[in-house]
Short mmCIF file of C-alpha atoms in Angstrom, two decimals:
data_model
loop_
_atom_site.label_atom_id
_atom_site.label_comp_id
_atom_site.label_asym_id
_atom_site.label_seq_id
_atom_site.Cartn_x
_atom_site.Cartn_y
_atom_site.Cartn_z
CA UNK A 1 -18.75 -16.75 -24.53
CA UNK A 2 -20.31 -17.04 -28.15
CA UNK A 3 -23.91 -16.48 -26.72
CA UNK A 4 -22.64 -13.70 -24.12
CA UNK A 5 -21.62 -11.95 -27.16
CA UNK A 6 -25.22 -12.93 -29.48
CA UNK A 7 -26.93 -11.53 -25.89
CA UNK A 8 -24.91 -8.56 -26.07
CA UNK A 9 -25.62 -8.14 -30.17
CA UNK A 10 -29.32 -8.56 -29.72
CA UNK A 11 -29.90 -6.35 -26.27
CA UNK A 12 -28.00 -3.56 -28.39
CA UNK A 13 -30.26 -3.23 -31.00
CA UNK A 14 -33.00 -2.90 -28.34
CA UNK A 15 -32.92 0.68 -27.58
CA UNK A 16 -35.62 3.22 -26.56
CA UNK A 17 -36.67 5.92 -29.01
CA UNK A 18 -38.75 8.85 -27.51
CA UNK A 19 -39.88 12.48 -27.64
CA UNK A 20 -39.44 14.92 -24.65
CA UNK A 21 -42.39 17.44 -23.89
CA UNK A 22 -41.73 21.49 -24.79
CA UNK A 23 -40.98 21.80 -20.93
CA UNK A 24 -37.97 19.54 -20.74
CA UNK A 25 -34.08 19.83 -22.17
CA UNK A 26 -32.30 17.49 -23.83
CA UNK A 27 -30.24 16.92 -26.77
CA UNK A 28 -26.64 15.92 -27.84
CA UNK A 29 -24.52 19.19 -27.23
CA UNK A 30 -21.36 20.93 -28.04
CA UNK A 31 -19.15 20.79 -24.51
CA UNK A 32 -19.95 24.43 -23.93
CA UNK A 33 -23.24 24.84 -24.23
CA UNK A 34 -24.33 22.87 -21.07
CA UNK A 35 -21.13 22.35 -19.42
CA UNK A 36 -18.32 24.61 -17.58
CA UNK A 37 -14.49 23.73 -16.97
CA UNK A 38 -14.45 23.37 -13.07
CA UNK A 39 -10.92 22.30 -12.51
CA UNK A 40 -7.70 23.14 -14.44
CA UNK A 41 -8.85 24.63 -17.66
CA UNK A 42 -5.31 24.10 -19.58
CA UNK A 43 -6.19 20.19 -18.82
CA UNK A 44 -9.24 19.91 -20.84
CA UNK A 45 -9.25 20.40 -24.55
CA UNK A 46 -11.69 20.80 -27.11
CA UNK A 47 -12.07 18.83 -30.15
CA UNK A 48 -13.93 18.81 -32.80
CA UNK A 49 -15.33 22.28 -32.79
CA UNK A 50 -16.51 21.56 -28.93
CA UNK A 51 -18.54 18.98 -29.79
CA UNK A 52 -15.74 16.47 -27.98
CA UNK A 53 -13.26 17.01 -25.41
CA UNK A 54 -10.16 15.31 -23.69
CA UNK A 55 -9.36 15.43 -20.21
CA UNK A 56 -5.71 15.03 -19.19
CA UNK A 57 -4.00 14.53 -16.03
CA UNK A 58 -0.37 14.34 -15.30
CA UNK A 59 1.74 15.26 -12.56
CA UNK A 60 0.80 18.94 -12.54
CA UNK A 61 -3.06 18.32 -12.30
CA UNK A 62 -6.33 16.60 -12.66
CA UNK A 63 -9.36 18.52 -13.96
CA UNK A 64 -13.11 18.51 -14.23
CA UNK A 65 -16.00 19.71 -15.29
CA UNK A 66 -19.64 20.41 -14.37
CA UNK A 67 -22.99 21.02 -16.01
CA UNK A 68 -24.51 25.06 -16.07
CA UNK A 69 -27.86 23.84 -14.86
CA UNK A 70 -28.96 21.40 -12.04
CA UNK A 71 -31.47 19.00 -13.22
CA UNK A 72 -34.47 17.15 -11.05
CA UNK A 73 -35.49 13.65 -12.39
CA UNK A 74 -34.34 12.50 -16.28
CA UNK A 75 -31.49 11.07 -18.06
CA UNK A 76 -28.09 11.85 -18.59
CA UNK A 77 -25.46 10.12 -21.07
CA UNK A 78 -22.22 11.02 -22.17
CA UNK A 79 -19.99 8.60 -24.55
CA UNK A 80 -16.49 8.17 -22.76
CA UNK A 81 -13.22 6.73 -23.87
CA UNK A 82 -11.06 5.79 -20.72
CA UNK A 83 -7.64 5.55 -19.97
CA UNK A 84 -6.01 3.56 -22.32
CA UNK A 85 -2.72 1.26 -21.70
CA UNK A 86 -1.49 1.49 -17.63
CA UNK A 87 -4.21 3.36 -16.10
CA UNK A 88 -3.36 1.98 -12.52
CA UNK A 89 -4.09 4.32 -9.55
CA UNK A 90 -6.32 7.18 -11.85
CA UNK A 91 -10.04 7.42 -11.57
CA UNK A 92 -12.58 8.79 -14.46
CA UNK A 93 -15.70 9.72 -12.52
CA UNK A 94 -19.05 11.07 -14.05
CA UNK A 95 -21.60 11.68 -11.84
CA UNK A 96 -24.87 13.77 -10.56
CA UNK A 97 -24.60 15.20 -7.34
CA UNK A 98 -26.63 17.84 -5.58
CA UNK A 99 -24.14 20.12 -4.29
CA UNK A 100 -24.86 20.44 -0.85
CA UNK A 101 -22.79 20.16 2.03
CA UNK A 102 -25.16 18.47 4.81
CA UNK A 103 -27.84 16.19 2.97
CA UNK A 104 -25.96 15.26 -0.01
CA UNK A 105 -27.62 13.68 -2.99
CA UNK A 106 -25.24 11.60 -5.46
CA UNK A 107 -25.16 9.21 -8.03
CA UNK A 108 -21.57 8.05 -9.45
CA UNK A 109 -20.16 6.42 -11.88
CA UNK A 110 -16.53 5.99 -10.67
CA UNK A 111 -13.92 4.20 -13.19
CA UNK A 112 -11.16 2.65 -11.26
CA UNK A 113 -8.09 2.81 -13.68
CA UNK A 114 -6.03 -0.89 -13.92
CA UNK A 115 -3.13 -2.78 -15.32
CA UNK A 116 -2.16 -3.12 -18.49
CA UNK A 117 -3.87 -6.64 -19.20
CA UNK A 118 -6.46 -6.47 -16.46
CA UNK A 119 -10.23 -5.70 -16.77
CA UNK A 120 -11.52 -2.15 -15.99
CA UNK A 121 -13.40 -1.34 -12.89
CA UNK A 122 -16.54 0.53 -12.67
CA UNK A 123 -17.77 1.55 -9.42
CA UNK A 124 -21.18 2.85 -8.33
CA UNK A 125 -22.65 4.71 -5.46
CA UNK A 126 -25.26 6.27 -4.72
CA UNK A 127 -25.87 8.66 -1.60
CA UNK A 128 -29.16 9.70 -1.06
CA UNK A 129 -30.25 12.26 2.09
CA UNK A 130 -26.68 12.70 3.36
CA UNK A 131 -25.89 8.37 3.32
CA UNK A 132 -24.31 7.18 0.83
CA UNK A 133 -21.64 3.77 1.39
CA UNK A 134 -23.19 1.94 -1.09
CA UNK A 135 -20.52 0.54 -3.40
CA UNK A 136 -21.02 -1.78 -6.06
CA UNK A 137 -17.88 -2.61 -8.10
CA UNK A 138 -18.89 -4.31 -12.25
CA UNK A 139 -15.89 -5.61 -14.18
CA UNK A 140 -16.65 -4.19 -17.67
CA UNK A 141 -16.89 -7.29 -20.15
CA UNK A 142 -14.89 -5.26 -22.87
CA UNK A 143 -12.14 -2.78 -23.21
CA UNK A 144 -13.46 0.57 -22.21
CA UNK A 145 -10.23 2.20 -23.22
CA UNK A 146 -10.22 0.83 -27.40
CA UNK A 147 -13.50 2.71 -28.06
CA UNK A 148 -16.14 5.43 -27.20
CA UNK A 149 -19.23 3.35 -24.97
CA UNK A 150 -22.20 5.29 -23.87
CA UNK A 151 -22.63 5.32 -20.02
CA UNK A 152 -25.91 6.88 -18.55
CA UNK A 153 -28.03 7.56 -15.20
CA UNK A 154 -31.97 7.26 -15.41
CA UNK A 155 -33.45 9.01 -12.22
CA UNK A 156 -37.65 9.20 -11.95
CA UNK A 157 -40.07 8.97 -9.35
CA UNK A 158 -39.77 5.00 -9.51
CA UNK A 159 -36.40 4.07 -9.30
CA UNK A 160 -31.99 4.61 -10.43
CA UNK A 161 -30.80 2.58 -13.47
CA UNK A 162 -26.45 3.04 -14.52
CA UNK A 163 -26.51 1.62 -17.99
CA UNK A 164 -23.54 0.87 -19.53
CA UNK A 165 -24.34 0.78 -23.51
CA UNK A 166 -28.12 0.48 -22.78
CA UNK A 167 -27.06 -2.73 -20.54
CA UNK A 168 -28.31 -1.92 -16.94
CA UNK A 169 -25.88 -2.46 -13.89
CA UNK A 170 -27.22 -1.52 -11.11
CA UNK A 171 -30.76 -0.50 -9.47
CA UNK A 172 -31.93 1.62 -6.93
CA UNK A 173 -35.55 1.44 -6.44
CA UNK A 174 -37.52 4.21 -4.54
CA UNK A 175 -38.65 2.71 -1.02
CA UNK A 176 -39.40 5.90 1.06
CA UNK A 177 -42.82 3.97 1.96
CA UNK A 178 -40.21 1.68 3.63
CA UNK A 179 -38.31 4.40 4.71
CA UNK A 180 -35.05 3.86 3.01
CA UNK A 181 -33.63 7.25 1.56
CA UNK A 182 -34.53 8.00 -2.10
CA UNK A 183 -33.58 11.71 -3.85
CA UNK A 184 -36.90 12.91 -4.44
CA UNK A 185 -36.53 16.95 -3.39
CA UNK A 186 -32.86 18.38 -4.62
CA UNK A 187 -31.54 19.17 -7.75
CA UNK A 188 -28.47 17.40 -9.24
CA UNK A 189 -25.89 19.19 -11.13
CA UNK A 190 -23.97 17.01 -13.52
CA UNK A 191 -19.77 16.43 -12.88
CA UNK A 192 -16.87 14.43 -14.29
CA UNK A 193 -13.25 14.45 -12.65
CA UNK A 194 -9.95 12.93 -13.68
CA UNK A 195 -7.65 12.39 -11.03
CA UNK A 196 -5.35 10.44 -9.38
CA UNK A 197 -6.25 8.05 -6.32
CA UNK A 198 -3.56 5.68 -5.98
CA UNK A 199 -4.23 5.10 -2.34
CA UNK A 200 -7.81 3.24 -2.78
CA UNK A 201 -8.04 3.17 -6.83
CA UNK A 202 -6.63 -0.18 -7.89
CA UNK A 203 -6.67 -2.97 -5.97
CA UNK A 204 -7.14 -0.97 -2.54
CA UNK A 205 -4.47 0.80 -3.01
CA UNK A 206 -1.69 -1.79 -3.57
CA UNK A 207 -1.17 -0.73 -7.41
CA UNK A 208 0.48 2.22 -7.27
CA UNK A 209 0.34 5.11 -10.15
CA UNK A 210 3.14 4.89 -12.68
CA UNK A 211 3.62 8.78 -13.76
CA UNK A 212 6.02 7.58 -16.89
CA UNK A 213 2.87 6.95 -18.72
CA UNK A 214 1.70 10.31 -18.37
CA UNK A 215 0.30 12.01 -19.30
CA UNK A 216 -3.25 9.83 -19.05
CA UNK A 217 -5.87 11.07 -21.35
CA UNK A 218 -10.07 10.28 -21.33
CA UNK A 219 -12.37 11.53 -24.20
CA UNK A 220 -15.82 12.42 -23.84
CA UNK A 221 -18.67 13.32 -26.85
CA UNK A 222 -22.45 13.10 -27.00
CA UNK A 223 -23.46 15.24 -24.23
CA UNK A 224 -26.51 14.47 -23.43
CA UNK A 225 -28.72 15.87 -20.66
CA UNK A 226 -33.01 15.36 -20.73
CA UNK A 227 -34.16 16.54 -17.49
CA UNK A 228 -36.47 19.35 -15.66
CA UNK A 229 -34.13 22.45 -14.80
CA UNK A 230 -33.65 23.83 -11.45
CA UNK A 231 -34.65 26.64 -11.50
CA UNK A 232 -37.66 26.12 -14.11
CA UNK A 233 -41.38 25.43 -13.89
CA UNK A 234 -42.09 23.76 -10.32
CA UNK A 235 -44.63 21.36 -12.01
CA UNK A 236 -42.12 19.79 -14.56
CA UNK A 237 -40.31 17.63 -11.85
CA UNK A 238 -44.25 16.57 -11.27
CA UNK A 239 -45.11 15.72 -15.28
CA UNK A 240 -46.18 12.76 -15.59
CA UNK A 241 -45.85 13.03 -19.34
CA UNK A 242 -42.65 13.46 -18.89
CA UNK A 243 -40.71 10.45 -20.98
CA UNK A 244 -38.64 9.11 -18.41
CA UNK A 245 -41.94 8.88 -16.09
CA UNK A 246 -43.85 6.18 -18.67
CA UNK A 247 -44.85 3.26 -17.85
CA UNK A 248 -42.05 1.81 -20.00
CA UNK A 249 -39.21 3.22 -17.63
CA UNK A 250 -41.10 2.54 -13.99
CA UNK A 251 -39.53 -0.99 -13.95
CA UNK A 252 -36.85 -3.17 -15.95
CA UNK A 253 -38.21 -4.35 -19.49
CA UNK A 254 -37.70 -8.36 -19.68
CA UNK A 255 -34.79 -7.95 -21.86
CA UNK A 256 -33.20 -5.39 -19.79
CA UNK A 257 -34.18 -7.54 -16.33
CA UNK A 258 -31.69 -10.42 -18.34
CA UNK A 259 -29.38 -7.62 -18.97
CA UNK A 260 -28.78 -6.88 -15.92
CA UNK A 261 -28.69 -10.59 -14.44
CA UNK A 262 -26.61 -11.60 -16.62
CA UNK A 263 -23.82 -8.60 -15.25
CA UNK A 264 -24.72 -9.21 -11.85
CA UNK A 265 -23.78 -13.24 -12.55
CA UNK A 266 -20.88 -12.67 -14.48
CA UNK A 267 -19.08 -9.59 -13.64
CA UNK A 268 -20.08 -8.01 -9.98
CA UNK A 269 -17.11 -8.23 -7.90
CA UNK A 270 -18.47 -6.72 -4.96
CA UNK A 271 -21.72 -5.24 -3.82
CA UNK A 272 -21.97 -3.64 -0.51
CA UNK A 273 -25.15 -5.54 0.56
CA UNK A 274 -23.40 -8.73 0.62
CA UNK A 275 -20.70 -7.56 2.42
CA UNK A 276 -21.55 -9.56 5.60
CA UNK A 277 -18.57 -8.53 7.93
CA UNK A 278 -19.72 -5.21 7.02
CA UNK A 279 -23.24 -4.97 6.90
CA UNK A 280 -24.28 -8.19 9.73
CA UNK A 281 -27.73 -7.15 8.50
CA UNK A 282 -27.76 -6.22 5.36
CA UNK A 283 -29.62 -2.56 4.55
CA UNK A 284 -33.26 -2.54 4.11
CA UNK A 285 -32.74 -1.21 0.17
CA UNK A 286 -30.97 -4.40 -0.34
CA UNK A 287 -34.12 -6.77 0.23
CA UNK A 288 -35.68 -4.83 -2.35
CA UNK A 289 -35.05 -6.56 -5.70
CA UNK A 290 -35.07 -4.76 -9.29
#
């Protein structure tokens, strides 16, 4: 556990420092300034002069939220403090997703609320031209719900990294020269929803949501969006000086590539493309390494 935690120390202090071009957004924002309340406005509360909020959801309601713009190809990062306590039965999701109702494009971040006691859940997926169905479930290696942690999607031309605190958990890499679906074309709009899921949340559903701990309460600050905007100049999406498109962010760095084997060794708990009774063969994405 001691050298886990040295790991951990050391990858931290590893982070990337870089400039975006005039053509591209980004920067830690006030709630309002890049964001709208989707779902249940009297369930989402400013604080700090906008520049964090807290979601709430209790018998009455969930809520949610959504960016103004759509974005194609970047970054995007928020700092989230989860459900603290019995969170059993609740989900936290943050996510990109393009907002269309035939070929849907989506990348989530889905946090599975648990027992008092019990690790938290995070769940990926990613759908990409209308398929998605591929889950991977991470049991985070600290409590989620003590302290703010930053959680983040890169998405370029190359491939899909979910970092949790700079950590990566999961990749996607872009095979369309192998034909496997990769969101090249549409937009994503960023989301986050609290709500309750008690039927497939915790456990599959056997850990039922106990609503005399409501009401449950998630904070978010450091909004963070660097991306091209839809609409916006056609040939930003296409900038290859675009930060996220260096050569430094085309493929895992070797401490990041450790990073990420060291989750996948000592806290996956399920990943679709191992899931033999339901995938005989497993999906041609799966073969294709980091």
């Amino acid at each position: 556990m001691a050298s886990n935690n040295a790991f951990l120390l050391l990858f931290s202090c590893v982070l990337a420092i870089s400039l975006s071009p005039p053509s591209v957004e980004g920067r830690p924002a006030a709630f309002l300034q890049d964001f709208r309340i989707t779902w249940s406005d009297s369930h989402i509360k400013q604080i700090d002069g906008g520049r964090a909020i807290q979601l709430i959801l209790d018998r009455n309601s969930g809520c949610g939220f959504a960016s103004k713009s759509k974005y194609l190809f970047g970054r995007v990062s928020m700092k989230i403090k989860l459900i603290a306590g019995d969170s059993a039965g609740t989900v936290t999701a943050f996510y990109m997703n393009s907002d269309t109702n035939t070929v849907r494009d989506e990348l989530d971040f889905e946090f599975l609320g648990n027992r008092t006691g019990q690790p938290y859940t995070v769940q990926t997926n990613i759908y990409a031209h209308g398929k998605g169905d591929r889950e991977q479930r991470v049991n985070l290696w600290f409590d989620p719900a003590a302290d703010f942690h930053t959680y983040s999607i890169l998405w370029n031309h190359h491939h899909i990294v979910f970092y949790v605190d700079e950590v990566p958990i999961r990749v996607y890499k872009n095979n369309e020269a192998k034909n496997v679906p990769y969101p090249t074309l549409q937009p994503m709009g960023v989301y986050s929803t609290l709500w309750e899921a008690d039927n497939w949340a915790t456990r599959g559903g056997l850990e039922k949501i106990d609503w005399s701990k409501a009401p449950f309460l998630a904070y978010y600050k450091d909004f963070d969006i660097e991306g091209c905007v839809v609409p916006g100049p056609a040939s930003c999406a296409l900038n290859p000086r675009n930060w996220w498109e260096g050569t430094a962010y085309q493929a895992l760095s070797a401490m990041e590539a450790r990073g990420y084997r060291w989750v996948r060794l000592n806290h996956m708990i399920y990943d679709y493309c191992t899931d033999k009774p339901r995938y005989p063969v497993p999906p041609p994405e799966c073969l294709a390494g980091i």
